[in-house]
PDB file of C-alpha atoms in Angstrom:
ATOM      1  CA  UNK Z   1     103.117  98.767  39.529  1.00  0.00           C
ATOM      2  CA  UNK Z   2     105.811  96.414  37.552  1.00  0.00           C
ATOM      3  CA  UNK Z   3     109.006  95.621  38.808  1.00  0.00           C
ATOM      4  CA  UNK Z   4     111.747  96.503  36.382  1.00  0.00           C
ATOM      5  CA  UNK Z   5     114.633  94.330  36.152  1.00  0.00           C
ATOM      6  CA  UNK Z   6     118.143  95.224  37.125  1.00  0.00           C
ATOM      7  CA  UNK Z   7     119.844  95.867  33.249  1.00  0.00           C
ATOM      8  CA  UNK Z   8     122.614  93.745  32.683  1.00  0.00           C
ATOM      9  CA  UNK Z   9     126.217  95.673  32.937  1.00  0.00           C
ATOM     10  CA  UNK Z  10     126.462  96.915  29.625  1.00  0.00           C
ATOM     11  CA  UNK Z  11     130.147  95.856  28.244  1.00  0.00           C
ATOM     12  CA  UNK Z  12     131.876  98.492  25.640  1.00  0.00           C
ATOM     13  CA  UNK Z  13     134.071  96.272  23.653  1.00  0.00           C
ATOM     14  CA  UNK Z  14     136.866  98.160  23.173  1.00  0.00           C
ATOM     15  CA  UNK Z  15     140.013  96.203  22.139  1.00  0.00           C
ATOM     16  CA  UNK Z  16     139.910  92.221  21.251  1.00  0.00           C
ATOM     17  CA  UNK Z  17     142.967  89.725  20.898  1.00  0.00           C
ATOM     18  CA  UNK Z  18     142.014  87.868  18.036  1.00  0.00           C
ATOM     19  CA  UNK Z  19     144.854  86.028  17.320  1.00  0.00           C
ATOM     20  CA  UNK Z  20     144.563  84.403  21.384  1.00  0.00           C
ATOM     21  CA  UNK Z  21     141.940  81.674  19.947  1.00  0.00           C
ATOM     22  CA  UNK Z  22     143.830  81.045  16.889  1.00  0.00           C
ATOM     23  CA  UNK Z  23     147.267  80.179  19.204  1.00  0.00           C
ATOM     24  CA  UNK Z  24     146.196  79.147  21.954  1.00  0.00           C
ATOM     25  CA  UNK Z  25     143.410  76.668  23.306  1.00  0.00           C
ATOM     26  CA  UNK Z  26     141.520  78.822  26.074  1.00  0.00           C
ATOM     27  CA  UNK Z  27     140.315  77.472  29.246  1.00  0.00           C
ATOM     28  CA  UNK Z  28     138.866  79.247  31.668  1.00  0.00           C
ATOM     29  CA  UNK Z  29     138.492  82.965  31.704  1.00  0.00           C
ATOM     30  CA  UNK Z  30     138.816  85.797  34.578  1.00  0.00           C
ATOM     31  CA  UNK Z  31     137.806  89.501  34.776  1.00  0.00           C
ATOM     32  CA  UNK Z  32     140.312  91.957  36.337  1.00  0.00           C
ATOM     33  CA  UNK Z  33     140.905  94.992  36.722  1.00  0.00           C
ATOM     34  CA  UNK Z  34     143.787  97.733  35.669  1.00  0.00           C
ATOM     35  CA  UNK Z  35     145.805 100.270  37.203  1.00  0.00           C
ATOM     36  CA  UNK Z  36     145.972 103.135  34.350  1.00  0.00           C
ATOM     37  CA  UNK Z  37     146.764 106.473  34.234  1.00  0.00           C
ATOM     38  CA  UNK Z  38     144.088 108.934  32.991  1.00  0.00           C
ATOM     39  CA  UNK Z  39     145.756 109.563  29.702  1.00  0.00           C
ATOM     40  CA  UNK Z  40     145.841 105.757  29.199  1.00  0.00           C
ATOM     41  CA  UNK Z  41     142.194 105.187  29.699  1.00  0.00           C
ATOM     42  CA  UNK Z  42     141.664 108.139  27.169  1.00  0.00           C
ATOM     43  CA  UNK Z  43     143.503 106.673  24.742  1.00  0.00           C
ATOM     44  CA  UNK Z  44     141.483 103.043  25.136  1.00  0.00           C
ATOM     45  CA  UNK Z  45     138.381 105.089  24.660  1.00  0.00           C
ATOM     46  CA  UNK Z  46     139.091 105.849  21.420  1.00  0.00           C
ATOM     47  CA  UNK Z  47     139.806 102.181  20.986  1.00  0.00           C
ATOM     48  CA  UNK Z  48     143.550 102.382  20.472  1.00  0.00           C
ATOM     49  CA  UNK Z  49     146.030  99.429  21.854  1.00  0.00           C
ATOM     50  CA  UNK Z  50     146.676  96.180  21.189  1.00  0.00           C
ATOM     51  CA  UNK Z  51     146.812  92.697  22.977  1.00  0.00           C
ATOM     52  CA  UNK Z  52     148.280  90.977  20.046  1.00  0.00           C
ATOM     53  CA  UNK Z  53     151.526  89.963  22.192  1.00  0.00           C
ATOM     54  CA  UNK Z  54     149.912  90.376  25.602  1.00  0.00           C
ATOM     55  CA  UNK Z  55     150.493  88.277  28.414  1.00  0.00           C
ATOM     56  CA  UNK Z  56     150.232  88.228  32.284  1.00  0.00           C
ATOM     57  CA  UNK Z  57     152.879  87.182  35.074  1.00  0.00           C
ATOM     58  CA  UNK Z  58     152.385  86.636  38.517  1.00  0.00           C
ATOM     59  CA  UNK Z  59     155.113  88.474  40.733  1.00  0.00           C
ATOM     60  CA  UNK Z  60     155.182  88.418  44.373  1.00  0.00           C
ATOM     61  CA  UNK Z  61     151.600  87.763  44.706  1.00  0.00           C
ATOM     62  CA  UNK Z  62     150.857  90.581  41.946  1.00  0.00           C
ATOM     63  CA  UNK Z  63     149.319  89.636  38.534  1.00  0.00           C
ATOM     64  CA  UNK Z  64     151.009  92.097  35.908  1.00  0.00           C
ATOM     65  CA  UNK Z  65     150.089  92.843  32.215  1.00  0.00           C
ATOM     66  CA  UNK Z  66     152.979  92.218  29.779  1.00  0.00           C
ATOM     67  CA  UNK Z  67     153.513  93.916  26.100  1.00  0.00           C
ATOM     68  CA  UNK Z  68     150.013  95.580  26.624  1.00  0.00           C
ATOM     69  CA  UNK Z  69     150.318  98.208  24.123  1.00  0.00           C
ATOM     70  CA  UNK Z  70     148.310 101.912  24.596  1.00  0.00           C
ATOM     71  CA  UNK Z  71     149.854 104.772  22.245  1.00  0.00           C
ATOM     72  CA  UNK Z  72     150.160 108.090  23.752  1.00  0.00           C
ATOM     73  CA  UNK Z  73     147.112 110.318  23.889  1.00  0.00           C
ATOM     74  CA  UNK Z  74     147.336 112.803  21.045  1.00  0.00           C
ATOM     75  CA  UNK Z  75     146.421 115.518  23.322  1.00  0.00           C
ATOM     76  CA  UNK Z  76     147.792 114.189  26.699  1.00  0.00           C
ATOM     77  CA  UNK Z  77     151.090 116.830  26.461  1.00  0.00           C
ATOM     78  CA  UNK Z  78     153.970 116.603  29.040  1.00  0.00           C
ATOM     79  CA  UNK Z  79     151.622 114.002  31.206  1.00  0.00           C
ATOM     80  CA  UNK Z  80     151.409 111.783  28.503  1.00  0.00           C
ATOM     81  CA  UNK Z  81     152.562 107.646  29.276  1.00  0.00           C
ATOM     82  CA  UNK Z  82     154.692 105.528  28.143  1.00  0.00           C
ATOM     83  CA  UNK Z  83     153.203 102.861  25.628  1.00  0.00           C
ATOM     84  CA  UNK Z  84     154.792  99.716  26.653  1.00  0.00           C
ATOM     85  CA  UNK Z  85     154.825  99.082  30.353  1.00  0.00           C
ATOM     86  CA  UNK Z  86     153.702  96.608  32.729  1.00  0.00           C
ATOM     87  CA  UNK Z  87     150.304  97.548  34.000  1.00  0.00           C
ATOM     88  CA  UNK Z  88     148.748  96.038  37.265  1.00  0.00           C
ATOM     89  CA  UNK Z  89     145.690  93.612  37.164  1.00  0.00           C
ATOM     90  CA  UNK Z  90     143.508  93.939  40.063  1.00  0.00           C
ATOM     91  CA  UNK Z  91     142.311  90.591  41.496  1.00  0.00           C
ATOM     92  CA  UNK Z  92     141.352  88.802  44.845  1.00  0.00           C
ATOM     93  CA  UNK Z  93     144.033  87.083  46.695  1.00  0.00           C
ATOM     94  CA  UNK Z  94     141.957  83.834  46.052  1.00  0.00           C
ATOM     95  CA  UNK Z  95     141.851  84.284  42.766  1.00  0.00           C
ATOM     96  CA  UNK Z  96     145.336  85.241  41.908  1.00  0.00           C
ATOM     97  CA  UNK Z  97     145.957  81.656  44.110  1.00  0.00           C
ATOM     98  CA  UNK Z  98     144.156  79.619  41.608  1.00  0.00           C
ATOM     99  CA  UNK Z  99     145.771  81.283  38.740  1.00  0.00           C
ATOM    100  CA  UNK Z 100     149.250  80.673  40.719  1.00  0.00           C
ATOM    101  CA  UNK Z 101     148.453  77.171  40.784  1.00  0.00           C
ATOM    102  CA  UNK Z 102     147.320  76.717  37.246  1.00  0.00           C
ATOM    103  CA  UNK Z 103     150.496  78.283  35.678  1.00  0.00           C
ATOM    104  CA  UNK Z 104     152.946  76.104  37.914  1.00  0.00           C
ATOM    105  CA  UNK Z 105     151.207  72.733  38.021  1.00  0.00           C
ATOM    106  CA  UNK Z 106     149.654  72.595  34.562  1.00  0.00           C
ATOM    107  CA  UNK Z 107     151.926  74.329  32.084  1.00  0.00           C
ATOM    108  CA  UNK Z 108     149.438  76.924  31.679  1.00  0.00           C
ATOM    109  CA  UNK Z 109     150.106  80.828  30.021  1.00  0.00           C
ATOM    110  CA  UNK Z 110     147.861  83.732  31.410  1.00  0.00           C
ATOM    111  CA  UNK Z 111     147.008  85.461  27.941  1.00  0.00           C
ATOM    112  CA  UNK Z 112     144.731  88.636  27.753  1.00  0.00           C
ATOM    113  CA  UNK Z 113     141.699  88.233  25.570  1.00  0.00           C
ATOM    114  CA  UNK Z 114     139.902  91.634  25.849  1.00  0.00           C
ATOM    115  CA  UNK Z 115     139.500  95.042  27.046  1.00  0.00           C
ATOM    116  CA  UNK Z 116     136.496  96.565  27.563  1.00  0.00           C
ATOM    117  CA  UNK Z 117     134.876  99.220  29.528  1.00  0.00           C
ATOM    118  CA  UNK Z 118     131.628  98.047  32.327  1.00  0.00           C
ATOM    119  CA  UNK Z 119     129.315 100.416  32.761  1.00  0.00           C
ATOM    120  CA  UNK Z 120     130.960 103.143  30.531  1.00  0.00           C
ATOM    121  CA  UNK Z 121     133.146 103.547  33.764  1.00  0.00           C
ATOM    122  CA  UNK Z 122     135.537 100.866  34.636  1.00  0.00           C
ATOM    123  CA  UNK Z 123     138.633  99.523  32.103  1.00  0.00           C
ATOM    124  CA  UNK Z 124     138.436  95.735  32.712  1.00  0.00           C
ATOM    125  CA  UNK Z 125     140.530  93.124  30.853  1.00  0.00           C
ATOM    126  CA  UNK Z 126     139.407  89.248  30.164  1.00  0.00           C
ATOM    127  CA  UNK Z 127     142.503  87.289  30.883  1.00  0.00           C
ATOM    128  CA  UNK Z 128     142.019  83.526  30.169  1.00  0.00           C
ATOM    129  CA  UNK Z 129     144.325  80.193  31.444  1.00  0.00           C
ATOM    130  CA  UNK Z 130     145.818  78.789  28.380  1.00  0.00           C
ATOM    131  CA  UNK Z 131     147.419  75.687  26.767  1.00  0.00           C
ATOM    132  CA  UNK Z 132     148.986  76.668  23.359  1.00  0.00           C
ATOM    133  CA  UNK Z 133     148.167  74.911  20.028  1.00  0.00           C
ATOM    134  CA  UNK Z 134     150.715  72.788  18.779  1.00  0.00           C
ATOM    135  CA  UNK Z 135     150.308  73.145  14.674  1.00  0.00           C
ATOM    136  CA  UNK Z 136     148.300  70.366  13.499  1.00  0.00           C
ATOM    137  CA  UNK Z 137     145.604  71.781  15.731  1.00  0.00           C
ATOM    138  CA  UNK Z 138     145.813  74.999  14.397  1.00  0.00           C
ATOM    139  CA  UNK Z 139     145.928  73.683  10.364  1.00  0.00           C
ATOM    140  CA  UNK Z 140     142.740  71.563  11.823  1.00  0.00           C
ATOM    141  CA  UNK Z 141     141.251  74.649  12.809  1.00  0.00           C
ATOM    142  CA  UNK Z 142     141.749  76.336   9.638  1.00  0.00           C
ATOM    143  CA  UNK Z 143     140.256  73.180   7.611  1.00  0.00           C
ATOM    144  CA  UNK Z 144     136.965  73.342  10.163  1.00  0.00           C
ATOM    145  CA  UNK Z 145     136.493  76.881   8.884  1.00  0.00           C
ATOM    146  CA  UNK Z 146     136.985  76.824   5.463  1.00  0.00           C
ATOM    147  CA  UNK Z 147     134.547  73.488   5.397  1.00  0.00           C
ATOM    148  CA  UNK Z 148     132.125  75.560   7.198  1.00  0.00           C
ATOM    149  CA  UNK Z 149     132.350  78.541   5.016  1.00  0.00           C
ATOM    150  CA  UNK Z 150     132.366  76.163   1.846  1.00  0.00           C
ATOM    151  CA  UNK Z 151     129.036  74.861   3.553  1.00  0.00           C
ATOM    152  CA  UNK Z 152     127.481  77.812   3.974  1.00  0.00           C
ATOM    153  CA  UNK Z 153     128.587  79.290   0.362  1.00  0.00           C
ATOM    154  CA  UNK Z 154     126.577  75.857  -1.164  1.00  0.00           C
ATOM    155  CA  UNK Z 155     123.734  76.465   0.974  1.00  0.00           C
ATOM    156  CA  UNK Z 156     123.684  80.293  -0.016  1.00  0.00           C
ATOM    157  CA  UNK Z 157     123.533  79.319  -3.383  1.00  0.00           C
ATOM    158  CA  UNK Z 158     120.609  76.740  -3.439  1.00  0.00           C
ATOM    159  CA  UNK Z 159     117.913  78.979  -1.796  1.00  0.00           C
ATOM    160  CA  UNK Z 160     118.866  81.775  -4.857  1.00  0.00           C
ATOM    161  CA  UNK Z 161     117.374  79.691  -7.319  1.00  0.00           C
TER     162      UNK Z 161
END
């Protein structure tokens, strides 16, 4: 008789804040937790919202969600929630410490980076510590990746022949 192996919690990628690397240099990243409402969570199942603008703040030893935008569930009716509202990250009292620490001593932003469902059960969002980019990083960014596509474009074309 074989042992199976425990499966890896299967993530559901449902919303991703693409423009967070492009802004912002990234530094060390945090799973939490959100309060929703159950027309909220419907709505993120069909993969609506956006984290374009989204931020967190720590008040009173509470880490909330800024600008985290969820449209209202077509069929949610009279129960249906507002789409712009701050939205409670759940997080250990050690953690929300270090995060605490990070934003007051070095400068750092709390910036949301994805929302995704574990196990097909739980909403989770990936909030990351953050320096921004001033914007000779960022054009340096944007040179890396066109070289690399240029690169890749040459290569492309030398195995075709």
């Amino acid at each position: 008789m074989t042992a199976n192996k425990p499966k890896e919690s299967e993530k559901t990628e449902a919303i991703v804040n693409k423009k967070a690397r492009f802004n912002f240099e990234l530094i060390e990243f945090w799973e939490a937790g959100i309060v929703l409402t159950g027309s909220e969570v419907k709505a993120l199942r069909e993969r609506k919202g956006n984290l374009t603008d989204c931020f967190a703040k720590i008040r009173n030893g509470e880490v909330f969600l800024e600008n985290f935008s969820i449209p209202p569930y077509k069929n949610g009716g009279y129960a249906n929630h507002p789409e712009i509202r701050p939205r409670k990250l759940l997080l250990k009292s050690a953690e929300i410490g270090k995060l605490a620490r990070a934003t007051k001593e070095k400068g750092y932003t709390l910036i949301a980076t994805k929302c995704y469902f574990k196990n097909n059960k739980l909403v989770k969002i990936e909030i990351a510590t953050a320096k921004p980019k001033k914007l000779y990083d960022k054009r340096e960014d944007l040179q890396k990746k066109e070289a690399k596509i240029e690169i890749e474009r040459a290569f492309k074309g030398s195995h075709r022949k």
